[in-house]
Amino acid sequence: MNTQEALDLLKQKGYKYTEKREHMIHFFVHENRYRTAKDLLENMEADYDGISFDTIYRNLHLFDQLGILESTELNGEKHFRLKCDHHHHHHFICKNCGVTKEIHHCPMEQINEELKQFMIEDHKFEVYGFCPSCR
Amino acid sequence: MNTQEALDLLKQKGYKYTEKREHMIHFFVHENRYRTAKDLLENMEADYDGISFDTIYRNLHLFDQLGILESTELNGEKHFRLKCDHHHHHHFICKNCGVTKEIHHCPMEQINEELKQFMIEDHKFEVYGFCPSCR
DNA sequence: TTTACAAAACGTAATCATTACGATACAATA
DNA sequence: TATTGTATCGTAATGATTACGTTTTGTAAA
């Protein structure tokens, strides 16, 4: 996912273009790692004094729902990152800086038999620790 | 983990025996699935009118830290269940009732090479959906 | 079996992330 | 450029969790 694709998706779904939305997308494209609503807010405040929580949270969830962002819980706070758009994979996540590394192995392939009588809706496989620069 | 083991562990670590702690442990032994602080509070209130948040949360975190309970985030709320004490495994978790089914496959075995330069501290593999009675 | 003391619980207020909402501003398009 | 519905603002409300001074209680020594 890049800035243009995200803006096109918004337009295609009937959502309006705003500078703040572009700025939000740009923030995540530039960061390319897991960040909190607070991180985003602080970044936005530098350019938009008095920006509302409403704008931040509403758009975060809109983007998450549209697949522009993906989200996970990290030390009790919701974190968001730009959606990776190639094939399905999982992440190693740095507990300190939120940076990720792709893991190209999905455990679901091996367990469908074990869960035959359950209705599987979703799964999460994440590895946590410290990246080379934070260790 | 059963009630007696949990009480012994508390004693061994120098924590005092109280009826409320036994009651809490008993709640989780009996439920044997993921439950929230609120679920526990409601159950305790029936027997201990006016029980404090402090008691609930302090003990939940104490138990979590001592390995009497294990915890996970489920729809934005922390959930706790009695710690499974046999060999390492993961869980399918019912989004509706919190019931779990063990998954005897750990993806970590296959990915250590991929993450050589990272310091791995923890990992999470959970499958979400609905159990036979909730589907 | 009292007494002393540290730990636990109470009662309640504070915190923190998040959500909600009426009023106002703005993007899209006719 | 007028209209209309969406986005944002400013701020209050919510809900889970944490904090804290005071009181109660479990534990072990006297």
Coordinates of C-alpha atoms (C1' of nucleotides) in Angstrom, one line a residue:
Chain A
M1 CA 0.0 0.0 0.0
N2 CA 1.3 3.4 -0.9
T3 CA -0.1 7.0 -0.5
Q4 CA -1.7 7.0 -4.0
E5 CA -3.4 3.6 -3.6
A6 CA -4.8 4.6 -0.2
L7 CA -6.2 7.9 -1.6
D8 CA -7.7 6.1 -4.6
L9 CA -9.3 3.6 -2.3
L10 CA -10.9 6.3 -0.2
K11 CA -12.2 8.1 -3.3
Q12 CA -13.5 4.8 -4.8
K13 CA -15.4 4.1 -1.6
G14 CA -17.0 7.6 -1.6
Y15 CA -14.9 9.1 1.2
K16 CA -13.7 12.7 0.7
Y17 CA -10.2 13.8 0.2
T18 CA -8.9 15.9 3.0
E19 CA -5.4 17.2 3.7
K20 CA -5.4 15.6 7.1
R21 CA -6.2 12.2 5.7
E22 CA -3.4 12.5 3.2
H23 CA -1.1 13.6 6.1
M24 CA -2.2 10.6 8.2
I25 CA -1.5 8.2 5.3
H26 CA 1.8 9.8 4.7
F27 CA 2.7 9.4 8.3
F28 CA 2.3 5.7 8.2
V29 CA 3.9 5.3 4.8
H30 CA 6.9 7.2 6.1
E31 CA 7.1 5.4 9.5
N32 CA 6.4 1.9 8.1
R33 CA 6.1 0.3 11.5
Y34 CA 3.6 0.0 14.4
R35 CA 2.6 3.3 15.9
T36 CA -0.1 4.4 18.4
A37 CA -2.9 6.9 18.1
K38 CA -0.8 9.1 20.4
D39 CA 2.2 9.0 18.1
L40 CA 0.1 10.0 15.2
L41 CA -1.6 12.8 17.2
E42 CA 1.7 14.2 18.3
N43 CA 2.9 14.2 14.7
M44 CA -0.2 15.8 13.4
E45 CA -0.3 18.5 16.1
A46 CA 2.9 20.0 14.7
D47 CA 1.1 20.8 11.5
Y48 CA -2.5 21.1 12.6
D49 CA -2.7 22.9 15.9
G50 CA -5.9 21.9 17.8
I51 CA -6.6 18.8 15.7
S52 CA -9.4 16.8 17.3
F53 CA -9.2 13.3 18.8
D54 CA -12.3 12.6 16.7
T55 CA -10.4 13.1 13.5
I56 CA -7.5 10.9 14.6
Y57 CA -9.6 8.0 15.9
R58 CA -12.3 8.1 13.3
N59 CA -9.8 8.0 10.5
L60 CA -7.6 5.3 12.1
H61 CA -10.6 3.0 12.4
L62 CA -11.8 3.9 8.9
F63 CA -8.4 3.1 7.5
D64 CA -8.1 -0.1 9.5
Q65 CA -11.5 -1.2 8.2
L66 CA -10.7 -0.3 4.6
G67 CA -7.5 -2.2 4.8
I68 CA -5.2 0.8 4.5
L69 CA -3.9 0.0 7.9
E70 CA -3.5 -3.1 10.0
S71 CA -3.6 -3.0 13.8
T72 CA -2.5 -5.0 16.8
E73 CA -2.5 -4.7 20.6
L74 CA 1.0 -4.0 22.0
N75 CA 1.5 -3.5 25.7
G76 CA -2.2 -2.6 26.2
E77 CA -2.3 0.0 23.5
K78 CA -3.7 -0.3 20.0
H79 CA -0.9 0.1 17.4
F80 CA -1.4 0.6 13.7
R81 CA 0.9 0.2 10.7
L82 CA 0.5 0.5 7.0
K83 CA -1.1 -2.6 5.5
C84 CA 1.4 -4.9 3.8
D85 CA -0.1 -5.7 0.5
H86 CA 1.7 -8.7 -0.9
H87 CA 1.0 -12.2 0.1
H88 CA -0.2 -13.3 3.6
H89 CA 2.5 -13.2 6.2
H90 CA 3.1 -12.6 9.9
H91 CA 5.4 -10.3 11.8
F92 CA 8.2 -10.1 14.3
I93 CA 7.5 -6.8 16.2
C94 CA 10.1 -4.8 18.2
K95 CA 8.7 -4.0 21.6
N96 CA 10.7 -0.8 21.8
C97 CA 10.3 0.9 18.4
G98 CA 7.5 -1.0 16.7
V99 CA 9.5 -2.0 13.7
T100 CA 8.5 -5.2 12.0
K101 CA 10.1 -8.0 10.1
E102 CA 8.1 -10.3 8.0
I103 CA 7.8 -14.0 8.9
H104 CA 7.1 -16.2 5.9
H105 CA 5.6 -19.1 7.7
C106 CA 1.9 -19.4 8.5
P107 CA 1.0 -22.0 11.2
M108 CA -2.6 -22.3 10.0
E109 CA -1.6 -24.6 7.1
Q110 CA -0.8 -27.4 9.6
I111 CA -3.7 -27.2 12.0
N112 CA -7.0 -27.3 10.1
E113 CA -7.5 -30.9 10.9
E114 CA -7.2 -30.3 14.7
L115 CA -10.0 -27.7 14.6
K116 CA -12.5 -29.3 12.3
Q117 CA -15.5 -28.8 14.6
F118 CA -14.7 -25.1 15.2
M119 CA -15.6 -22.1 13.0
I120 CA -12.3 -20.4 12.4
E121 CA -12.6 -16.7 11.7
D122 CA -9.2 -15.3 12.3
H123 CA -5.7 -16.0 13.6
K124 CA -2.8 -14.1 15.0
F125 CA 0.8 -15.1 15.0
E126 CA 3.3 -12.5 16.3
V127 CA 6.8 -12.8 17.6
Y128 CA 7.9 -10.1 20.0
G129 CA 11.4 -8.9 21.1
F130 CA 14.0 -6.4 20.1
C131 CA 15.3 -5.5 16.7
P132 CA 19.1 -5.2 16.1
S133 CA 19.1 -1.4 16.8
C134 CA 17.1 -1.7 20.0
R135 CA 18.6 -4.8 21.6
Chain B
M1 CA -2.9 -25.6 37.9
N2 CA -5.5 -26.4 40.5
T3 CA -6.7 -24.6 43.6
Q4 CA -4.3 -26.2 46.0
E5 CA -1.3 -25.7 43.8
A6 CA -2.2 -22.0 43.4
L7 CA -2.6 -21.5 47.1
D8 CA 0.6 -23.3 47.8
L9 CA 2.4 -21.1 45.3
L10 CA 1.0 -18.0 47.0
K11 CA 2.2 -19.2 50.4
Q12 CA 5.6 -20.2 49.1
K13 CA 6.1 -16.7 47.7
G14 CA 5.2 -15.1 51.0
Y15 CA 1.7 -13.9 50.1
K16 CA -1.1 -14.2 52.6
Y17 CA -4.0 -16.5 52.4
T18 CA -7.3 -14.8 52.1
E19 CA -10.8 -16.1 51.5
K20 CA -11.2 -13.7 48.5
R21 CA -8.0 -15.0 46.9
E22 CA -9.2 -18.6 47.2
H23 CA -12.5 -17.5 45.8
M24 CA -10.8 -15.9 42.8
I25 CA -8.8 -18.9 42.1
H26 CA -11.8 -21.1 42.5
F27 CA -13.7 -19.0 40.0
F28 CA -11.0 -19.5 37.3
V29 CA -10.6 -23.2 38.1
H30 CA -14.4 -23.6 37.7
E31 CA -14.7 -21.5 34.6
N32 CA -11.6 -22.9 32.8
R33 CA -11.8 -20.3 30.0
Y34 CA -11.0 -16.7 29.3
R35 CA -12.9 -14.2 31.4
T36 CA -12.6 -10.5 32.0
A37 CA -12.1 -8.5 35.3
K38 CA -15.7 -7.6 35.0
D39 CA -16.9 -11.2 34.8
L40 CA -14.9 -11.9 38.0
L41 CA -16.1 -8.8 39.8
E42 CA -19.7 -9.7 39.1
N43 CA -19.2 -13.2 40.4
M44 CA -17.4 -12.0 43.5
E45 CA -20.0 -9.3 44.3
A46 CA -22.6 -12.0 44.8
D47 CA -20.6 -13.3 47.8
Y48 CA -18.7 -10.1 48.9
D49 CA -20.9 -7.1 48.7
G50 CA -18.8 -3.9 48.1
I51 CA -15.6 -5.7 47.1
S52 CA -13.1 -3.2 45.7
F53 CA -11.7 -2.9 42.2
D54 CA -8.3 -2.8 43.9
T55 CA -8.7 -6.3 45.2
I56 CA -9.8 -7.6 41.8
Y57 CA -7.1 -6.0 39.7
R58 CA -4.3 -6.3 42.2
N59 CA -4.9 -10.0 42.5
L60 CA -5.5 -10.6 38.8
H61 CA -2.1 -9.1 38.0
L62 CA -0.4 -10.8 40.9
F63 CA -1.8 -14.2 39.8
D64 CA -0.8 -13.4 36.2
Q65 CA 2.7 -12.6 37.2
L66 CA 3.0 -15.7 39.4
G67 CA 1.8 -17.9 36.6
I68 CA -1.4 -18.9 38.3
L69 CA -3.3 -17.2 35.4
E70 CA -2.4 -16.4 31.8
S71 CA -3.9 -13.4 30.0
T72 CA -4.6 -12.2 26.5
E73 CA -6.3 -9.2 24.8
L74 CA -9.7 -10.1 23.3
N75 CA -11.9 -7.4 21.6
G76 CA -10.0 -4.7 23.4
E77 CA -10.4 -6.1 26.9
K78 CA -7.9 -8.1 29.0
H79 CA -9.0 -11.6 29.5
F80 CA -7.6 -14.1 32.0
R81 CA -7.8 -17.9 32.3
L82 CA -6.2 -20.5 34.6
K83 CA -2.7 -21.3 33.5
C84 CA -2.4 -24.5 31.6
D85 CA 0.4 -26.3 33.3
H86 CA 1.4 -29.2 31.0
H87 CA 3.7 -28.7 28.0
H88 CA 3.8 -25.5 25.9
H89 CA 0.9 -25.1 23.6
H90 CA -1.4 -22.5 22.0
H91 CA -5.1 -21.9 21.9
F92 CA -8.1 -21.6 19.7
I93 CA -10.4 -19.1 21.5
C94 CA -14.1 -18.7 21.1
K95 CA -14.9 -15.0 20.5
N96 CA -18.3 -15.5 22.1
C97 CA -17.8 -17.5 25.3
G98 CA -14.0 -17.4 25.8
V99 CA -13.7 -21.2 25.8
T100 CA -10.4 -22.6 24.5
K101 CA -9.1 -25.6 22.7
E102 CA -5.5 -26.5 22.8
I103 CA -3.4 -26.4 19.6
H104 CA -0.5 -28.7 19.7
H105 CA 1.6 -27.0 17.1
C106 CA 4.1 -24.3 17.8
P107 CA 5.2 -22.3 14.8
M108 CA 8.4 -21.1 16.6
E109 CA 10.1 -24.4 15.9
Q110 CA 10.3 -23.5 12.2
I111 CA 11.4 -19.9 12.2
N112 CA 14.5 -19.4 14.3
E113 CA 16.7 -19.1 11.3
E114 CA 14.6 -16.3 9.8
L115 CA 15.1 -14.2 12.9
K116 CA 18.7 -14.8 13.8
Q117 CA 19.6 -11.1 14.3
F118 CA 16.6 -10.3 16.5
M119 CA 16.3 -10.9 20.2
I120 CA 13.2 -13.0 20.6
E121 CA 11.4 -12.5 23.9
D122 CA 7.9 -13.9 23.4
H123 CA 5.4 -15.0 20.9
K124 CA 1.7 -15.3 20.5
F125 CA -0.2 -17.7 18.3
E126 CA -4.0 -17.7 18.7
V127 CA -6.8 -18.8 16.5
Y128 CA -10.2 -17.1 16.9
G129 CA -13.7 -18.1 16.0
F130 CA -16.7 -19.9 17.4
C131 CA -16.9 -23.1 19.3
P132 CA -19.4 -25.8 18.5
S133 CA -22.0 -24.5 21.0
C134 CA -21.6 -20.8 19.9
R135 CA -21.4 -21.2 16.1
Chain C
dT1 C1' -3.9 -16.2 73.2
dT2 C1' -2.7 -11.7 73.0
dT3 C1' 0.1 -8.4 70.5
dA4 C1' 2.4 -6.3 66.8
dC5 C1' 3.2 -5.6 62.2
dA6 C1' 3.1 -6.0 57.5
dA7 C1' 0.0 -7.1 53.9
dA8 C1' -4.7 -7.0 52.0
dA9 C1' -8.9 -4.9 51.2
dC10 C1' -12.0 -0.9 51.3
dG11 C1' -14.0 3.2 49.4
dT12 C1' -13.4 6.3 46.2
dA13 C1' -10.9 9.5 43.3
dA14 C1' -7.8 9.9 39.4
dT15 C1' -6.0 8.5 35.1
dC16 C1' -5.7 7.1 30.4
dA17 C1' -7.2 5.7 26.1
dT18 C1' -11.1 6.0 23.5
dT19 C1' -15.8 7.3 21.9
dA20 C1' -19.6 10.5 21.3
dC21 C1' -21.9 14.6 19.8
dG22 C1' -23.8 19.2 18.6
dA23 C1' -22.0 23.0 16.0
dT24 C1' -19.2 24.6 12.3
dA25 C1' -16.3 24.1 8.1
dC26 C1' -15.4 22.1 3.8
dA27 C1' -15.1 18.9 -0.5
dA28 C1' -17.7 17.2 -4.3
dT29 C1' -20.9 17.9 -7.8
dA30 C1' -24.7 19.9 -10.1
Chain D
dT1 C1' -21.4 29.2 -6.9
dA2 C1' -25.1 26.9 -4.4
dT3 C1' -26.2 22.7 -2.3
dT4 C1' -25.6 18.8 0.3
dG5 C1' -23.6 15.5 2.9
dT6 C1' -19.3 14.4 5.0
dA7 C1' -15.3 15.8 8.0
dT8 C1' -13.6 18.3 11.6
dC9 C1' -13.7 20.9 15.9
dG10 C1' -14.1 21.5 20.8
dT11 C1' -15.3 19.3 24.4
dA12 C1' -17.7 16.1 27.4
dA13 C1' -18.7 11.3 28.4
dT14 C1' -17.4 6.6 28.9
dG15 C1' -15.2 2.5 30.4
dA16 C1' -11.5 0.0 31.9
dT17 C1' -7.8 0.3 34.9
dT18 C1' -4.8 2.3 38.5
dA19 C1' -3.8 4.9 42.7
dC20 C1' -4.1 6.0 47.5
dG21 C1' -5.1 7.1 52.4
dT22 C1' -7.5 4.5 55.8
dT23 C1' -9.1 0.4 57.9
dT24 C1' -9.1 -4.5 58.4
dT25 C1' -7.0 -8.9 58.6
dG26 C1' -3.6 -12.8 58.4
dT27 C1' 0.5 -14.3 60.4
dA28 C1' 3.9 -15.2 63.7
dA29 C1' 6.3 -13.9 67.7
dA30 C1' 5.8 -12.8 72.6

